[in-house]
Amino acid sequence: MAKGDGSITEVRRGVWRVRIDFGTNPVTGKRTVVSRNVHGTKAEARKVRDQIRREHESGLTVDGDKLTFREFADSWHSSRVDAGEVSSIRLDRERNQIKLLSGYIGDQRLRDITPQTVESLYAAIRRDKVKARGKCSGTTMNQIHKLLKQIMKKAVDFELILRNPCDRVRAPRCETPERRSLTVDEGIRLLECVGREDAEAYAALTDKEARQTERGNLFGRSYLRGLSRVGNVVAVRIGLATGMRRGEVFGLTWGSVALNQAGISSISVRQAITAKGELKAPKGKDESSIRVLSIDACTADHMREWKMRQALELLKLGIKQNDSTPVCCSDKGGYMNLANFERWWRIFRNKYGFDDLKFHELRHTQATQLLANGYDVKTVQTRMGHASATLTLNQYAHAIPENDESAARFIGDLFTAKPVKGRLIELKTA
């Protein structure tokens, strides 16, 4: 029998051993031999032999036919963890999504997963809100689809399957998030509330430190309660003034802040902090680049005041303020825990009547108001740190009712104007 034809031997009644020797692998130098036991008739054993030969001829890894989705997906994820090229937050999300997928198709062989399997899988996830923890939005399903497609593509690359079943399945449509931004009046009121909270935070810090002085406990402490409260207020002020992301604001250090008395003050966005307390490059087209944002005089004055006060208070903890000191620090003088900020933010919002305001909506507000007031898209794109102007327009150019009404009046006046010597009467636009 020629090499690769295979042999069929009866082991015992109703059990046949199929064995095919494909010769020496030119890359590994090892012989490739596939052996299977088939329960049934000799004709069924021939079918298995022929299937193995077809898979080998098509380029599939013949010894990978028993590999399940769970085994391969876990191995794929482990390799991404070891590579260290993906953020821990994304890896955690992938791990949870792989666990979810494995709950449905984990025991299925990779080669048995078809486009129909994938479509049935998505339908099952949408129905089973308990297993999916209720997160069955279109955006979540789109993320799951992209992950599954990525895993199956790697299986194709490893010659474990012939084609990616996800290629023939339409990706679930992402939901368009509701992006709320503050009106001008709301922004003014928010800034007034920030001012009141600012004064209260400073006063509370001063009173508390006065009591510590009376007790002789001014220095040598491990933390100074009240630092974080002022830092949180400063964070809101920076967010409204610059449109920086929350992680960028709390990753900001004094070395990235230029507070000029005479000229324009600015902030350089160099890093961001994650919910896990890890520092990373900010989002953008080129993560190695630094975006520089000018800040208004009022914001600069408040930051200058805070910098001087913070320096004095940190000395009580034995910390000398320098370029690496976080602008919005914790009570211990280090980087703020974002969960602690969110707790304070919830209290602040409820206190001043901004119950449902998200910190990220300060960013939406900046972009929307700049675009609505005639600033060019490129300037707004730069301040937002977006990869393209299209992204800026798609995400942050909210409709302003007043602008739409003005546009309607302009068009109405434009086409009802009386021509004068072949030209339209010059119109005054709102």
PDB file of N, CA, C and O in Angstrom, residues 316-354:
ATOM      1  N   LYS A 316       3.473  67.452  55.091  1.00  0.00           N
ATOM      2  CA  LYS A 316       3.056  66.859  56.356  1.00  0.00           C
ATOM      3  C   LYS A 316       3.101  65.334  56.291  1.00  0.00           C
ATOM      4  O   LYS A 316       3.143  64.659  57.315  1.00  0.00           O
ATOM      5  N   LEU A 317       3.064  64.811  55.056  1.00  0.00           N
ATOM      6  CA  LEU A 317       3.156  63.356  54.863  1.00  0.00           C
ATOM      7  C   LEU A 317       4.579  62.937  54.517  1.00  0.00           C
ATOM      8  O   LEU A 317       4.831  61.762  54.215  1.00  0.00           O
ATOM      9  N   GLY A 318       5.496  63.910  54.549  1.00  0.00           N
ATOM     10  CA  GLY A 318       6.885  63.611  54.203  1.00  0.00           C
ATOM     11  C   GLY A 318       7.090  63.482  52.710  1.00  0.00           C
ATOM     12  O   GLY A 318       8.059  62.856  52.261  1.00  0.00           O
ATOM     13  N   ILE A 319       6.185  64.061  51.913  1.00  0.00           N
ATOM     14  CA  ILE A 319       6.274  63.980  50.451  1.00  0.00           C
ATOM     15  C   ILE A 319       6.585  65.362  49.893  1.00  0.00           C
ATOM     16  O   ILE A 319       5.890  66.339  50.212  1.00  0.00           O
ATOM     17  N   LYS A 320       7.616  65.445  49.074  1.00  0.00           N
ATOM     18  CA  LYS A 320       7.949  66.695  48.417  1.00  0.00           C
ATOM     19  C   LYS A 320       7.348  66.688  47.010  1.00  0.00           C
ATOM     20  O   LYS A 320       7.627  65.811  46.204  1.00  0.00           O
ATOM     21  N   GLN A 321       6.526  67.663  46.747  1.00  0.00           N
ATOM     22  CA  GLN A 321       5.876  67.744  45.435  1.00  0.00           C
ATOM     23  C   GLN A 321       6.914  67.915  44.336  1.00  0.00           C
ATOM     24  O   GLN A 321       7.837  68.713  44.446  1.00  0.00           O
ATOM     25  N   ASN A 322       6.746  67.153  43.237  1.00  0.00           N
ATOM     26  CA  ASN A 322       7.645  67.279  42.087  1.00  0.00           C
ATOM     27  C   ASN A 322       6.874  67.009  40.809  1.00  0.00           C
ATOM     28  O   ASN A 322       5.641  66.909  40.829  1.00  0.00           O
ATOM     29  N   ASP A 323       7.587  66.873  39.698  1.00  0.00           N
ATOM     30  CA  ASP A 323       6.929  66.705  38.392  1.00  0.00           C
ATOM     31  C   ASP A 323       6.113  65.421  38.291  1.00  0.00           C
ATOM     32  O   ASP A 323       5.205  65.323  37.468  1.00  0.00           O
ATOM     33  N   SER A 324       6.430  64.421  39.098  1.00  0.00           N
ATOM     34  CA  SER A 324       5.704  63.151  39.025  1.00  0.00           C
ATOM     35  C   SER A 324       4.529  63.071  39.998  1.00  0.00           C
ATOM     36  O   SER A 324       3.833  62.059  40.061  1.00  0.00           O
ATOM     37  N   THR A 325       4.299  64.145  40.746  1.00  0.00           N
ATOM     38  CA  THR A 325       3.180  64.158  41.694  1.00  0.00           C
ATOM     39  C   THR A 325       1.858  64.308  40.943  1.00  0.00           C
ATOM     40  O   THR A 325       1.708  65.205  40.113  1.00  0.00           O
ATOM     41  N   PRO A 326       0.873  63.454  41.223  1.00  0.00           N
ATOM     42  CA  PRO A 326      -0.431  63.591  40.549  1.00  0.00           C
ATOM     43  C   PRO A 326      -1.104  64.908  40.907  1.00  0.00           C
ATOM     44  O   PRO A 326      -1.088  65.327  42.060  1.00  0.00           O
ATOM     45  N   VAL A 327      -1.687  65.567  39.918  1.00  0.00           N
ATOM     46  CA  VAL A 327      -2.407  66.819  40.163  1.00  0.00           C
ATOM     47  C   VAL A 327      -3.608  66.550  41.063  1.00  0.00           C
ATOM     48  O   VAL A 327      -3.832  67.246  42.054  1.00  0.00           O
ATOM     49  N   CYS A 328      -4.390  65.537  40.734  1.00  0.00           N
ATOM     50  CA  CYS A 328      -5.563  65.156  41.533  1.00  0.00           C
ATOM     51  C   CYS A 328      -5.189  63.913  42.330  1.00  0.00           C
ATOM     52  O   CYS A 328      -5.372  62.784  41.864  1.00  0.00           O
ATOM     53  N   CYS A 329      -4.647  64.131  43.500  1.00  0.00           N
ATOM     54  CA  CYS A 329      -4.059  63.035  44.265  1.00  0.00           C
ATOM     55  C   CYS A 329      -5.034  62.449  45.275  1.00  0.00           C
ATOM     56  O   CYS A 329      -6.073  63.031  45.581  1.00  0.00           O
ATOM     57  N   SER A 330      -4.651  61.313  45.833  1.00  0.00           N
ATOM     58  CA  SER A 330      -5.418  60.672  46.905  1.00  0.00           C
ATOM     59  C   SER A 330      -5.029  61.290  48.242  1.00  0.00           C
ATOM     60  O   SER A 330      -4.153  62.165  48.309  1.00  0.00           O
ATOM     61  N   ASP A 331      -5.642  60.829  49.303  1.00  0.00           N
ATOM     62  CA  ASP A 331      -5.310  61.330  50.639  1.00  0.00           C
ATOM     63  C   ASP A 331      -3.894  60.936  51.063  1.00  0.00           C
ATOM     64  O   ASP A 331      -3.357  61.491  52.021  1.00  0.00           O
ATOM     65  N   LYS A 332      -3.296  59.996  50.338  1.00  0.00           N
ATOM     66  CA  LYS A 332      -1.924  59.592  50.634  1.00  0.00           C
ATOM     67  C   LYS A 332      -0.918  60.259  49.703  1.00  0.00           C
ATOM     68  O   LYS A 332       0.278  59.988  49.780  1.00  0.00           O
ATOM     69  N   GLY A 333      -1.413  61.103  48.811  1.00  0.00           N
ATOM     70  CA  GLY A 333      -0.540  61.826  47.902  1.00  0.00           C
ATOM     71  C   GLY A 333      -0.214  61.109  46.613  1.00  0.00           C
ATOM     72  O   GLY A 333       0.531  61.628  45.784  1.00  0.00           O
ATOM     73  N   GLY A 334      -0.773  59.912  46.418  1.00  0.00           N
ATOM     74  CA  GLY A 334      -0.528  59.154  45.194  1.00  0.00           C
ATOM     75  C   GLY A 334      -1.667  59.285  44.205  1.00  0.00           C
ATOM     76  O   GLY A 334      -2.523  60.167  44.318  1.00  0.00           O
ATOM     77  N   TYR A 335      -1.683  58.376  43.229  1.00  0.00           N
ATOM     78  CA  TYR A 335      -2.747  58.397  42.223  1.00  0.00           C
ATOM     79  C   TYR A 335      -4.084  58.015  42.858  1.00  0.00           C
ATOM     80  O   TYR A 335      -4.152  57.171  43.744  1.00  0.00           O
ATOM     81  N   MET A 336      -5.126  58.654  42.377  1.00  0.00           N
ATOM     82  CA  MET A 336      -6.477  58.431  42.888  1.00  0.00           C
ATOM     83  C   MET A 336      -7.019  57.087  42.406  1.00  0.00           C
ATOM     84  O   MET A 336      -6.809  56.688  41.264  1.00  0.00           O
ATOM     85  N   ASN A 337      -7.726  56.396  43.292  1.00  0.00           N
ATOM     86  CA  ASN A 337      -8.480  55.213  42.908  1.00  0.00           C
ATOM     87  C   ASN A 337      -9.762  55.704  42.221  1.00  0.00           C
ATOM     88  O   ASN A 337     -10.555  56.423  42.829  1.00  0.00           O
ATOM     89  N   LEU A 338      -9.977  55.324  40.965  1.00  0.00           N
ATOM     90  CA  LEU A 338     -11.114  55.838  40.208  1.00  0.00           C
ATOM     91  C   LEU A 338     -12.450  55.455  40.832  1.00  0.00           C
ATOM     92  O   LEU A 338     -13.431  56.192  40.702  1.00  0.00           O
ATOM     93  N   ALA A 339     -12.493  54.323  41.509  1.00  0.00           N
ATOM     94  CA  ALA A 339     -13.742  53.925  42.185  1.00  0.00           C
ATOM     95  C   ALA A 339     -14.071  54.903  43.310  1.00  0.00           C
ATOM     96  O   ALA A 339     -15.240  55.233  43.534  1.00  0.00           O
ATOM     97  N   ASN A 340     -13.045  55.378  44.013  1.00  0.00           N
ATOM     98  CA  ASN A 340     -13.272  56.363  45.076  1.00  0.00           C
ATOM     99  C   ASN A 340     -13.779  57.679  44.499  1.00  0.00           C
ATOM    100  O   ASN A 340     -14.645  58.329  45.088  1.00  0.00           O
ATOM    101  N   PHE A 341     -13.225  58.064  43.341  1.00  0.00           N
ATOM    102  CA  PHE A 341     -13.715  59.286  42.700  1.00  0.00           C
ATOM    103  C   PHE A 341     -15.178  59.134  42.309  1.00  0.00           C
ATOM    104  O   PHE A 341     -15.980  60.059  42.494  1.00  0.00           O
ATOM    105  N   GLU A 342     -15.555  57.993  41.767  1.00  0.00           N
ATOM    106  CA  GLU A 342     -16.936  57.783  41.331  1.00  0.00           C
ATOM    107  C   GLU A 342     -17.906  57.885  42.502  1.00  0.00           C
ATOM    108  O   GLU A 342     -19.022  58.378  42.344  1.00  0.00           O
ATOM    109  N   ARG A 343     -17.481  57.416  43.675  1.00  0.00           N
ATOM    110  CA  ARG A 343     -18.343  57.546  44.855  1.00  0.00           C
ATOM    111  C   ARG A 343     -18.537  59.021  45.212  1.00  0.00           C
ATOM    112  O   ARG A 343     -19.649  59.457  45.514  1.00  0.00           O
ATOM    113  N   TRP A 344     -17.427  59.772  45.189  1.00  0.00           N
ATOM    114  CA  TRP A 344     -17.539  61.215  45.467  1.00  0.00           C
ATOM    115  C   TRP A 344     -18.371  61.911  44.400  1.00  0.00           C
ATOM    116  O   TRP A 344     -19.202  62.773  44.702  1.00  0.00           O
ATOM    117  N   TRP A 345     -18.182  61.551  43.138  1.00  0.00           N
ATOM    118  CA  TRP A 345     -18.886  62.164  42.012  1.00  0.00           C
ATOM    119  C   TRP A 345     -20.396  61.951  42.136  1.00  0.00           C
ATOM    120  O   TRP A 345     -21.186  62.847  41.844  1.00  0.00           O
ATOM    121  N   ARG A 346     -20.780  60.760  42.597  1.00  0.00           N
ATOM    122  CA  ARG A 346     -22.211  60.474  42.775  1.00  0.00           C
ATOM    123  C   ARG A 346     -22.802  61.378  43.862  1.00  0.00           C
ATOM    124  O   ARG A 346     -23.900  61.914  43.704  1.00  0.00           O
ATOM    125  N   ILE A 347     -22.079  61.570  44.959  1.00  0.00           N
ATOM    126  CA  ILE A 347     -22.536  62.444  46.041  1.00  0.00           C
ATOM    127  C   ILE A 347     -22.630  63.889  45.553  1.00  0.00           C
ATOM    128  O   ILE A 347     -23.601  64.599  45.830  1.00  0.00           O
ATOM    129  N   PHE A 348     -21.618  64.328  44.804  1.00  0.00           N
ATOM    130  CA  PHE A 348     -21.589  65.697  44.280  1.00  0.00           C
ATOM    131  C   PHE A 348     -22.776  65.945  43.357  1.00  0.00           C
ATOM    132  O   PHE A 348     -23.466  66.966  43.459  1.00  0.00           O
ATOM    133  N   ARG A 349     -23.029  65.017  42.449  1.00  0.00           N
ATOM    134  CA  ARG A 349     -24.129  65.188  41.492  1.00  0.00           C
ATOM    135  C   ARG A 349     -25.463  65.290  42.202  1.00  0.00           C
ATOM    136  O   ARG A 349     -26.290  66.142  41.889  1.00  0.00           O
ATOM    137  N   ASN A 350     -25.697  64.406  43.142  1.00  0.00           N
ATOM    138  CA  ASN A 350     -26.968  64.426  43.866  1.00  0.00           C
ATOM    139  C   ASN A 350     -27.127  65.703  44.690  1.00  0.00           C
ATOM    140  O   ASN A 350     -28.231  66.232  44.835  1.00  0.00           O
ATOM    141  N   LYS A 351     -26.027  66.187  45.213  1.00  0.00           N
ATOM    142  CA  LYS A 351     -26.048  67.378  46.050  1.00  0.00           C
ATOM    143  C   LYS A 351     -26.457  68.614  45.266  1.00  0.00           C
ATOM    144  O   LYS A 351     -27.184  69.482  45.771  1.00  0.00           O
ATOM    145  N   TYR A 352     -26.024  68.692  44.002  1.00  0.00           N
ATOM    146  CA  TYR A 352     -26.254  69.901  43.220  1.00  0.00           C
ATOM    147  C   TYR A 352     -27.252  69.721  42.076  1.00  0.00           C
ATOM    148  O   TYR A 352     -27.385  70.598  41.226  1.00  0.00           O
ATOM    149  N   GLY A 353     -27.952  68.605  42.048  1.00  0.00           N
ATOM    150  CA  GLY A 353     -29.006  68.425  41.058  1.00  0.00           C
ATOM    151  C   GLY A 353     -28.539  67.994  39.677  1.00  0.00           C
ATOM    152  O   GLY A 353     -29.225  68.265  38.686  1.00  0.00           O
ATOM    153  N   PHE A 354     -27.411  67.303  39.603  1.00  0.00           N
ATOM    154  CA  PHE A 354     -26.929  66.737  38.326  1.00  0.00           C
ATOM    155  C   PHE A 354     -26.934  65.211  38.449  1.00  0.00           C
ATOM    156  O   PHE A 354     -25.935  64.547  38.160  1.00  0.00           O
TER     157      PHE A 354
END
